[in-house]
PDB file of N, CA, C and O in Angstrom:
ATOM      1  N   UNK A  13     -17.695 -10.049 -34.695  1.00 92.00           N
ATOM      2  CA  UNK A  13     -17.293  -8.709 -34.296  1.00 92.00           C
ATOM      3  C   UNK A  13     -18.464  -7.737 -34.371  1.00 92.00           C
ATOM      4  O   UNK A  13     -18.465  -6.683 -33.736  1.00 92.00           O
ATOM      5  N   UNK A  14     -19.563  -8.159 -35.247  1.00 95.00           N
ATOM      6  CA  UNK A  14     -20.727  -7.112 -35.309  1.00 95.00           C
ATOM      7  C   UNK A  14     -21.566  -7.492 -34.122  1.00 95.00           C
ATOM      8  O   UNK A  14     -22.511  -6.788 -33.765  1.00 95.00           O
ATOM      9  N   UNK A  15     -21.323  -8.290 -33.683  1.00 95.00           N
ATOM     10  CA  UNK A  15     -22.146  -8.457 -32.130  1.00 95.00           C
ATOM     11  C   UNK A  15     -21.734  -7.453 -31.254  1.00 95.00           C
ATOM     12  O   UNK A  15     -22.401  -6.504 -30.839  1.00 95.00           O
ATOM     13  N   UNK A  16     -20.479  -7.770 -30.991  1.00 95.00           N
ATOM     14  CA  UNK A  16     -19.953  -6.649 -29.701  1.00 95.00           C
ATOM     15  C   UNK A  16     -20.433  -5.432 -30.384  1.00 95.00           C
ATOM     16  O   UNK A  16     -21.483  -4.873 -30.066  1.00 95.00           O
ATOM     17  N   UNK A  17     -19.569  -4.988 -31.421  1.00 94.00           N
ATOM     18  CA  UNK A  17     -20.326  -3.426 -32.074  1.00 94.00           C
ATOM     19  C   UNK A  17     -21.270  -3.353 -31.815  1.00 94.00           C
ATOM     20  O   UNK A  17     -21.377  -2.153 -31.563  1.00 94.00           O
ATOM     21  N   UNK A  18     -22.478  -3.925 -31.607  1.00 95.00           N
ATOM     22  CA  UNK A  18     -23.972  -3.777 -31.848  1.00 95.00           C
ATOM     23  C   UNK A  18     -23.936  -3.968 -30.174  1.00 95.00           C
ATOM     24  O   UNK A  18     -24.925  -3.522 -29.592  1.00 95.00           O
ATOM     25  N   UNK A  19     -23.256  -4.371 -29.637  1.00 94.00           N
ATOM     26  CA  UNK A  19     -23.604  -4.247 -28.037  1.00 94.00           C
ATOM     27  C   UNK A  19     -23.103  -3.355 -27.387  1.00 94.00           C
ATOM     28  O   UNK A  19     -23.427  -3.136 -26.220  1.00 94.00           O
ATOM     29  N   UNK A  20     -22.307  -2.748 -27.968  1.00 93.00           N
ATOM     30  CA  UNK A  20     -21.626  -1.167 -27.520  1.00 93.00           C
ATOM     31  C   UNK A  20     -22.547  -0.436 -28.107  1.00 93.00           C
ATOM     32  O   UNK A  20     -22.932   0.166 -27.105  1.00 93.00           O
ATOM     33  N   UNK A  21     -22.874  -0.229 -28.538  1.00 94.00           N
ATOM     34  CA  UNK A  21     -23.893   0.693 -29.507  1.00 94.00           C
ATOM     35  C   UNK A  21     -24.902   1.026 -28.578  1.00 94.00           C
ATOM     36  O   UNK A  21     -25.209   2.145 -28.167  1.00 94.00           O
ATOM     37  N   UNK A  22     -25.478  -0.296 -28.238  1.00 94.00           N
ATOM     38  CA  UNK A  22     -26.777  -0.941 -27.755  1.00 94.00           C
ATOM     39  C   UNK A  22     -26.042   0.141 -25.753  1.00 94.00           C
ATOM     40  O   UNK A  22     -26.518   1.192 -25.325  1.00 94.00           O
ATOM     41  N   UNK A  23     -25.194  -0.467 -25.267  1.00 93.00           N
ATOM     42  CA  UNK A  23     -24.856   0.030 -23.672  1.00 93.00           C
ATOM     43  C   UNK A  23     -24.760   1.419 -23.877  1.00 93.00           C
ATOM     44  O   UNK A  23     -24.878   2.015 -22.806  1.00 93.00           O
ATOM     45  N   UNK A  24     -24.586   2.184 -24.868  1.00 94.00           N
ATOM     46  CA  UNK A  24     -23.897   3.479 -24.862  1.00 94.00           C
ATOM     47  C   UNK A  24     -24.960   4.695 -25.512  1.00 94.00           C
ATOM     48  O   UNK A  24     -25.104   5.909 -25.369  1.00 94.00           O
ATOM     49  N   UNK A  25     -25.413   3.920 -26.074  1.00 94.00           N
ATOM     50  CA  UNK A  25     -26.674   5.160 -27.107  1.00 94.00           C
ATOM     51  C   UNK A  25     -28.611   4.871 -26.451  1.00 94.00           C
ATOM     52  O   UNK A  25     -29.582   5.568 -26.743  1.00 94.00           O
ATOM     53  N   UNK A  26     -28.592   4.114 -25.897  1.00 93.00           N
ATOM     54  CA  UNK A  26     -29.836   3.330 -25.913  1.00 93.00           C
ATOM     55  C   UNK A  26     -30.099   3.488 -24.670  1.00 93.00           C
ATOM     56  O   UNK A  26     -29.350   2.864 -23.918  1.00 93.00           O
ATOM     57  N   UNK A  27     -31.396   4.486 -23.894  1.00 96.00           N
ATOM     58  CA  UNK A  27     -31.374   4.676 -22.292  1.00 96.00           C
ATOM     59  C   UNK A  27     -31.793   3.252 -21.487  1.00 96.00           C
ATOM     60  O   UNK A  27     -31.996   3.198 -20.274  1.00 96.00           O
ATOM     61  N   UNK A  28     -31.850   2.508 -22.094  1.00 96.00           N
ATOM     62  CA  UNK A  28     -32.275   0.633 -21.317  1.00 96.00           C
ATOM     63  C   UNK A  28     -30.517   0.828 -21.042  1.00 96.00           C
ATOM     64  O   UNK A  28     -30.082   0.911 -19.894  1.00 96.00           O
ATOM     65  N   UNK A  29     -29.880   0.867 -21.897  1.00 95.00           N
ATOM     66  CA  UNK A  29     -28.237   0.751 -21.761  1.00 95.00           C
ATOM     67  C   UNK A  29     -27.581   1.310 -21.082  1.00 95.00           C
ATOM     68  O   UNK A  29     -26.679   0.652 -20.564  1.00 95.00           O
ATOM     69  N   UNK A  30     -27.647   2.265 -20.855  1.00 96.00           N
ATOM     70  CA  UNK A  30     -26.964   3.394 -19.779  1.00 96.00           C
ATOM     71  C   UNK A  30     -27.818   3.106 -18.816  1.00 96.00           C
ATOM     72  O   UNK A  30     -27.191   3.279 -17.771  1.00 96.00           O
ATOM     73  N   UNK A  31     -28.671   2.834 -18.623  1.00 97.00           N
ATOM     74  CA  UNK A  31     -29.102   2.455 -17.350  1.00 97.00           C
ATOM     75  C   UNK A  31     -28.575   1.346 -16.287  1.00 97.00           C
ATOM     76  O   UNK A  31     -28.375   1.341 -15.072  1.00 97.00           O
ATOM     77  N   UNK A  32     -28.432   0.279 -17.496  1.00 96.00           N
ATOM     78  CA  UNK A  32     -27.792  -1.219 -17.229  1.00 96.00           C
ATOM     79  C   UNK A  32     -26.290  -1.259 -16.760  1.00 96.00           C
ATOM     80  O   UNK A  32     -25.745  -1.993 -15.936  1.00 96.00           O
ATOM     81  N   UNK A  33     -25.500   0.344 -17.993  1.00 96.00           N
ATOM     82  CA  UNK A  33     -24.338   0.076 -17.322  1.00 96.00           C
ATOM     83  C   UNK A  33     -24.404   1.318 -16.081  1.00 96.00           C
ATOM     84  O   UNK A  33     -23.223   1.663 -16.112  1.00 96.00           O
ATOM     85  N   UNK A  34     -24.862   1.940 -15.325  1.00 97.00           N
ATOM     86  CA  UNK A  34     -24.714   2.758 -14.225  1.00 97.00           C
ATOM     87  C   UNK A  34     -25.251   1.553 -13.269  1.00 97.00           C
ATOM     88  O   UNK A  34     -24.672   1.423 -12.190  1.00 97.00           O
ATOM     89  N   UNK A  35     -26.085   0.854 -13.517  1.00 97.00           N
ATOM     90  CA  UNK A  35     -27.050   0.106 -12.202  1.00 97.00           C
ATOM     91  C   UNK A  35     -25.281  -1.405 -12.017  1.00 97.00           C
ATOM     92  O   UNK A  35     -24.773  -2.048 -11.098  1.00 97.00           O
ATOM     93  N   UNK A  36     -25.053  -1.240 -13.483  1.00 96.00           N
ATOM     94  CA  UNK A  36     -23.682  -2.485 -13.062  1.00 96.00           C
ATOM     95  C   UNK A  36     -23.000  -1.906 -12.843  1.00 96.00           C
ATOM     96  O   UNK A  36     -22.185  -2.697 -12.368  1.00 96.00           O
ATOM     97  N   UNK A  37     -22.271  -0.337 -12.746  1.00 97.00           N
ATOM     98  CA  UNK A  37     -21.311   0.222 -12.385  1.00 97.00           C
ATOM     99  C   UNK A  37     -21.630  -0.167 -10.798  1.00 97.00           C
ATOM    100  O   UNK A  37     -21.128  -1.132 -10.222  1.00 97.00           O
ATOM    101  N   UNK A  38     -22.501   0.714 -10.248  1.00 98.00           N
ATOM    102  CA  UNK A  38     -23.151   0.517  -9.028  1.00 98.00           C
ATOM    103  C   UNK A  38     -23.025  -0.412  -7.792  1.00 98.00           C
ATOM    104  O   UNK A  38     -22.795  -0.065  -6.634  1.00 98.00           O
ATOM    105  N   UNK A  39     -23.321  -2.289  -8.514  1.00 98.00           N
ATOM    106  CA  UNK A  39     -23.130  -3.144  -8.101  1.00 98.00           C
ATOM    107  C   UNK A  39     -22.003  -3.542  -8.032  1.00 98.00           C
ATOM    108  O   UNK A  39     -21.777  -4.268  -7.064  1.00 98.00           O
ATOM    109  N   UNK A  40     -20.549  -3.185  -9.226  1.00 98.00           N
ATOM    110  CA  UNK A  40     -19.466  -3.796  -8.882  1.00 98.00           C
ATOM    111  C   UNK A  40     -18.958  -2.772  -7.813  1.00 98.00           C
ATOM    112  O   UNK A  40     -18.009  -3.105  -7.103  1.00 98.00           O
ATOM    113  N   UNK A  41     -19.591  -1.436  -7.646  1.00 98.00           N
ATOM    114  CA  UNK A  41     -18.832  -0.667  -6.753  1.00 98.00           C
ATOM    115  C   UNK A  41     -19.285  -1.363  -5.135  1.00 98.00           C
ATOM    116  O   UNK A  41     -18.522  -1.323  -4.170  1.00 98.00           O
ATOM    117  N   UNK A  42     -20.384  -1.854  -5.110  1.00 97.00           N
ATOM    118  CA  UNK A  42     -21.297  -2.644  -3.875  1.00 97.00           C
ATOM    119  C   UNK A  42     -20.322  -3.559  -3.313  1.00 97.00           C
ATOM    120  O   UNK A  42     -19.877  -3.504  -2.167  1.00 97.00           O
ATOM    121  N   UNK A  43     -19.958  -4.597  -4.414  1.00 98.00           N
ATOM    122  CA  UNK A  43     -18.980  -6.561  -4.401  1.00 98.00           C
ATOM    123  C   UNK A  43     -18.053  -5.660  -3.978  1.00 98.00           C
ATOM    124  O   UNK A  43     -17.791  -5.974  -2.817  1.00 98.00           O
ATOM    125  N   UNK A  44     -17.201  -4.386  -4.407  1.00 98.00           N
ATOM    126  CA  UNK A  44     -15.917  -4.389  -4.671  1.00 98.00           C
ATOM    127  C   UNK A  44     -15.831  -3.745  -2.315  1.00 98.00           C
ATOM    128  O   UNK A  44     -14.938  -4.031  -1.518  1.00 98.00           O
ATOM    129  N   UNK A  45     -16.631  -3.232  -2.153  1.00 95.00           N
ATOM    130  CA  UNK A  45     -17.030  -2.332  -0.893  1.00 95.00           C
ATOM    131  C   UNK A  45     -16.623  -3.532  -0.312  1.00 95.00           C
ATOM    132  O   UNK A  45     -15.439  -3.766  -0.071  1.00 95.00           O
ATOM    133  N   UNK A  46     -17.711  -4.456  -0.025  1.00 94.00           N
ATOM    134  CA  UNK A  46     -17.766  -5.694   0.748  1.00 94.00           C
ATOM    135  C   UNK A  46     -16.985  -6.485   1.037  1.00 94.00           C
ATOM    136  O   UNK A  46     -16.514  -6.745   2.145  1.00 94.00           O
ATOM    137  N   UNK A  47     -16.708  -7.114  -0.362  1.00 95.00           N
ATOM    138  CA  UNK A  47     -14.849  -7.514  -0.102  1.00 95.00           C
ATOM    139  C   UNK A  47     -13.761  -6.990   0.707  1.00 95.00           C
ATOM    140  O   UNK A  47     -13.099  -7.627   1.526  1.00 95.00           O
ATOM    141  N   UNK A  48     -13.656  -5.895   0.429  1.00 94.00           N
ATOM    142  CA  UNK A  48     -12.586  -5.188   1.242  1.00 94.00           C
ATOM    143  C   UNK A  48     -12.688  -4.904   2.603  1.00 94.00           C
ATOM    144  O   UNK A  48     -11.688  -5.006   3.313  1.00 94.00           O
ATOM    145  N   UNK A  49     -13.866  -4.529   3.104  1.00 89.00           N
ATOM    146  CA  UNK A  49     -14.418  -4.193   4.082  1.00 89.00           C
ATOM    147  C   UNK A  49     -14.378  -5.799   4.629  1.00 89.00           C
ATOM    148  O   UNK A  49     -13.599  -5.908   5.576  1.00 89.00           O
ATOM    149  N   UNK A  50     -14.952  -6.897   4.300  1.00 91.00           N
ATOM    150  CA  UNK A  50     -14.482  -8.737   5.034  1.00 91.00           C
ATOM    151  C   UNK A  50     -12.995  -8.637   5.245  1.00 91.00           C
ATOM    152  O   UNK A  50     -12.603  -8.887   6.385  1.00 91.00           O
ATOM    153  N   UNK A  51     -12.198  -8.346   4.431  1.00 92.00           N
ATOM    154  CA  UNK A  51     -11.063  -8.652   4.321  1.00 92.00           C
ATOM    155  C   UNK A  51     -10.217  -7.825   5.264  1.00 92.00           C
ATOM    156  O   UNK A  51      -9.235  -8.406   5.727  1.00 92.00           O
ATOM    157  N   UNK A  52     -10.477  -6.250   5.723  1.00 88.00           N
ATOM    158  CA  UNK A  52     -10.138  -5.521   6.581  1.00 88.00           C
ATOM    159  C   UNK A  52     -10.371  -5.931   7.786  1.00 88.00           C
ATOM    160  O   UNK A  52      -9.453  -5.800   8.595  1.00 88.00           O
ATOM    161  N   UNK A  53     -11.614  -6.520   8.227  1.00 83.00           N
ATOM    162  CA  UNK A  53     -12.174  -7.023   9.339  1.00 83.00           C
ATOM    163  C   UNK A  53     -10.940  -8.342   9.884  1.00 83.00           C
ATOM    164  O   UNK A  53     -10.354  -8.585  10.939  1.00 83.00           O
ATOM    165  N   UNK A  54     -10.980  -8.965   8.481  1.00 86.00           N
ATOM    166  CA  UNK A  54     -10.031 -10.141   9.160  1.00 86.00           C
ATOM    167  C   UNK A  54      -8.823 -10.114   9.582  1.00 86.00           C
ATOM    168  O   UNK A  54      -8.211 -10.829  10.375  1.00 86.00           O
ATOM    169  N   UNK A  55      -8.404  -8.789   8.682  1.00 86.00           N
ATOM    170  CA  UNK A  55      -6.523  -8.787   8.821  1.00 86.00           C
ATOM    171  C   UNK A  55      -6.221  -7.840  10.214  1.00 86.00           C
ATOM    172  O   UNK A  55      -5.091  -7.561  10.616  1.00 86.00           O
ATOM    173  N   UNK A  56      -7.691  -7.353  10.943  1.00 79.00           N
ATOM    174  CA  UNK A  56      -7.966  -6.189  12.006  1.00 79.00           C
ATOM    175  C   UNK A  56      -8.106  -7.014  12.811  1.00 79.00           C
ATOM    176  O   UNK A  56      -7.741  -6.424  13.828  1.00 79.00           O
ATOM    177  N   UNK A  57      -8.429  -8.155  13.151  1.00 77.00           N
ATOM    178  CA  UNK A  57      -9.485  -8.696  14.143  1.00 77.00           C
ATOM    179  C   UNK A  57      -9.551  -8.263  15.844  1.00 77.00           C
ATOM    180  O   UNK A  57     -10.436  -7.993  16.656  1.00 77.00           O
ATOM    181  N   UNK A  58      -7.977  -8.379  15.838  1.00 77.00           N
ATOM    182  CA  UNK A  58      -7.846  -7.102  17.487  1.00 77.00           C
ATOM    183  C   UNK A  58      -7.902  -6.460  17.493  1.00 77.00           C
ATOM    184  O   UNK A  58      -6.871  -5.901  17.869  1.00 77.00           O
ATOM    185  N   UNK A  59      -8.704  -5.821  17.244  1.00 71.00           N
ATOM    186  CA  UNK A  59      -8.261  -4.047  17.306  1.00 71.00           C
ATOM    187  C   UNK A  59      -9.609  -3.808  18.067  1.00 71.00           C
ATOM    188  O   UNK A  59     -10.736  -4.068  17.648  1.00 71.00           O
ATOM    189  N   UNK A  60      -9.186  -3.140  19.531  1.00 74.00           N
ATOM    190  CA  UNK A  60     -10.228  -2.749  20.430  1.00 74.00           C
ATOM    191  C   UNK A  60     -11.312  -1.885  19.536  1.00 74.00           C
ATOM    192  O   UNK A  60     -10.795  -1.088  18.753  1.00 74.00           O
ATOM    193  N   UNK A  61     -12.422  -1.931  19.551  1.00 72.00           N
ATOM    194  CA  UNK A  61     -12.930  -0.839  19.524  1.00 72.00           C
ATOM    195  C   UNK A  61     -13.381   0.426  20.212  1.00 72.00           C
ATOM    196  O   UNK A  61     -13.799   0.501  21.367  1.00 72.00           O
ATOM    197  N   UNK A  62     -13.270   1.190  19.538  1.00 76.00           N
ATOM    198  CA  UNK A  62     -13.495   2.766  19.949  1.00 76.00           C
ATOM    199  C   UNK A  62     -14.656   3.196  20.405  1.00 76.00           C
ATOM    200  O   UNK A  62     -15.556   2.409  20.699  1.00 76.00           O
ATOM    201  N   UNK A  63     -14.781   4.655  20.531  1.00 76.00           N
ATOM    202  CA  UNK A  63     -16.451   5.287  20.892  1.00 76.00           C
ATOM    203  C   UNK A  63     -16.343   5.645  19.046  1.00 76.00           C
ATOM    204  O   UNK A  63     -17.391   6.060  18.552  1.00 76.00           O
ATOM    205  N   UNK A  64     -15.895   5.586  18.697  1.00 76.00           N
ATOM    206  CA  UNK A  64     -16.213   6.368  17.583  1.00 76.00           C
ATOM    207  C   UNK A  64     -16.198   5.494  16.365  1.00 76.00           C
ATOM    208  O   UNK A  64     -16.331   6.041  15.270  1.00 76.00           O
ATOM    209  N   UNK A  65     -16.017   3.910  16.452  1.00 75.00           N
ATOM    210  CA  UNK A  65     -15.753   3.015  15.635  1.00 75.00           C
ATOM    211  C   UNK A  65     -17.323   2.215  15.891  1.00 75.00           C
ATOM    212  O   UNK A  65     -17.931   1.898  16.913  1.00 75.00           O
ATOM    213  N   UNK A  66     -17.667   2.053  14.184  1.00 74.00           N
ATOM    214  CA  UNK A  66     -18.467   1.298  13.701  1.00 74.00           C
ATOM    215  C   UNK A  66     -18.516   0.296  13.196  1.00 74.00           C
ATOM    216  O   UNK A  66     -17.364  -0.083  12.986  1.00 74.00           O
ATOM    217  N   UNK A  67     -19.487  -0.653  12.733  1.00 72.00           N
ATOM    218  CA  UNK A  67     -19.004  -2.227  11.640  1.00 72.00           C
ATOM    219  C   UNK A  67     -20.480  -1.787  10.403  1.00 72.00           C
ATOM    220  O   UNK A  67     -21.641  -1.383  10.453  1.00 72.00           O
ATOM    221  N   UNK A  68     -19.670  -2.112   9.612  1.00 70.00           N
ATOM    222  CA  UNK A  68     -21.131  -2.231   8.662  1.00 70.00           C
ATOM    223  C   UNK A  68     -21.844  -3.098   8.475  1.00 70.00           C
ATOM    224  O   UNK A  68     -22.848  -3.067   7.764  1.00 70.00           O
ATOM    225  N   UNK A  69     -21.285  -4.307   9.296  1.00 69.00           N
ATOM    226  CA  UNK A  69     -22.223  -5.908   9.149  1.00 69.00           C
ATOM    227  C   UNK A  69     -22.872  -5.718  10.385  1.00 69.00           C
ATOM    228  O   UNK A  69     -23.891  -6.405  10.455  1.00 69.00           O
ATOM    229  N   UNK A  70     -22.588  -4.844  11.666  1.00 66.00           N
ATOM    230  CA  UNK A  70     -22.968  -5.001  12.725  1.00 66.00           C
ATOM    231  C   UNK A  70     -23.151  -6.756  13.517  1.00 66.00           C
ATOM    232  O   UNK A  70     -24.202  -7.022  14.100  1.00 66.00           O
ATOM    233  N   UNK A  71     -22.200  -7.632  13.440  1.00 60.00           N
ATOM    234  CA  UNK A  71     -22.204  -8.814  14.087  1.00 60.00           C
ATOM    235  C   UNK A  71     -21.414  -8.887  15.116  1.00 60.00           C
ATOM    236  O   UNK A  71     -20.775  -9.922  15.306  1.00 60.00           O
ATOM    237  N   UNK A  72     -21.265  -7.347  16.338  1.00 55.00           N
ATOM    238  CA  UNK A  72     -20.504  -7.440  17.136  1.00 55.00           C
ATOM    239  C   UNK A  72     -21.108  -8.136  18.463  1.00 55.00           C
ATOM    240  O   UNK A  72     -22.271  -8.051  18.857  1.00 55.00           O
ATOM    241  N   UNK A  73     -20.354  -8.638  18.885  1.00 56.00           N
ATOM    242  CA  UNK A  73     -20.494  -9.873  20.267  1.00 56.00           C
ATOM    243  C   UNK A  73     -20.506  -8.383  21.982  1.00 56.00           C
ATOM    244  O   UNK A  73     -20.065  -8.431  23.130  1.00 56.00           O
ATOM    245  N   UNK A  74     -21.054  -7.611  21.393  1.00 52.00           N
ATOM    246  CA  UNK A  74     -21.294  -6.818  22.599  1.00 52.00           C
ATOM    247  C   UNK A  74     -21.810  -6.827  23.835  1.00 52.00           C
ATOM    248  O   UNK A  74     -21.766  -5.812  24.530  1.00 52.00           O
TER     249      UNK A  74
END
């Protein structure tokens, strides 16, 4: 149990730590984007596109 304590300590007081957890906040916000955004694409797949519609992978067959 003095590990975790000492690793909360360590993420929360310590600027290496807050760094580590904003740069991993960051990245799960990145995975969590991507996912959803594949998964929208697939459950969309007809859907004409617009003048005003974009892709963020850009792999359109134009």
């Amino acid at each position: 149990m003095q590990a975790i304590g000492d690793f909360f300590t360590w993420l929360f007081s310590d600027k290496t730590g807050v760094i580590c957890l904003i740069l991993g906040g960051i990245v799960l916000c990145l995975i969590i984007a991507v996912v959803m955004e594949r998964l929208t694409k697939r459950r969309y797949y007809n859907h004409e596109k617009g003048e005003g519609d974009w892709d963020l992978f850009g792999d359109d067959a134009e």
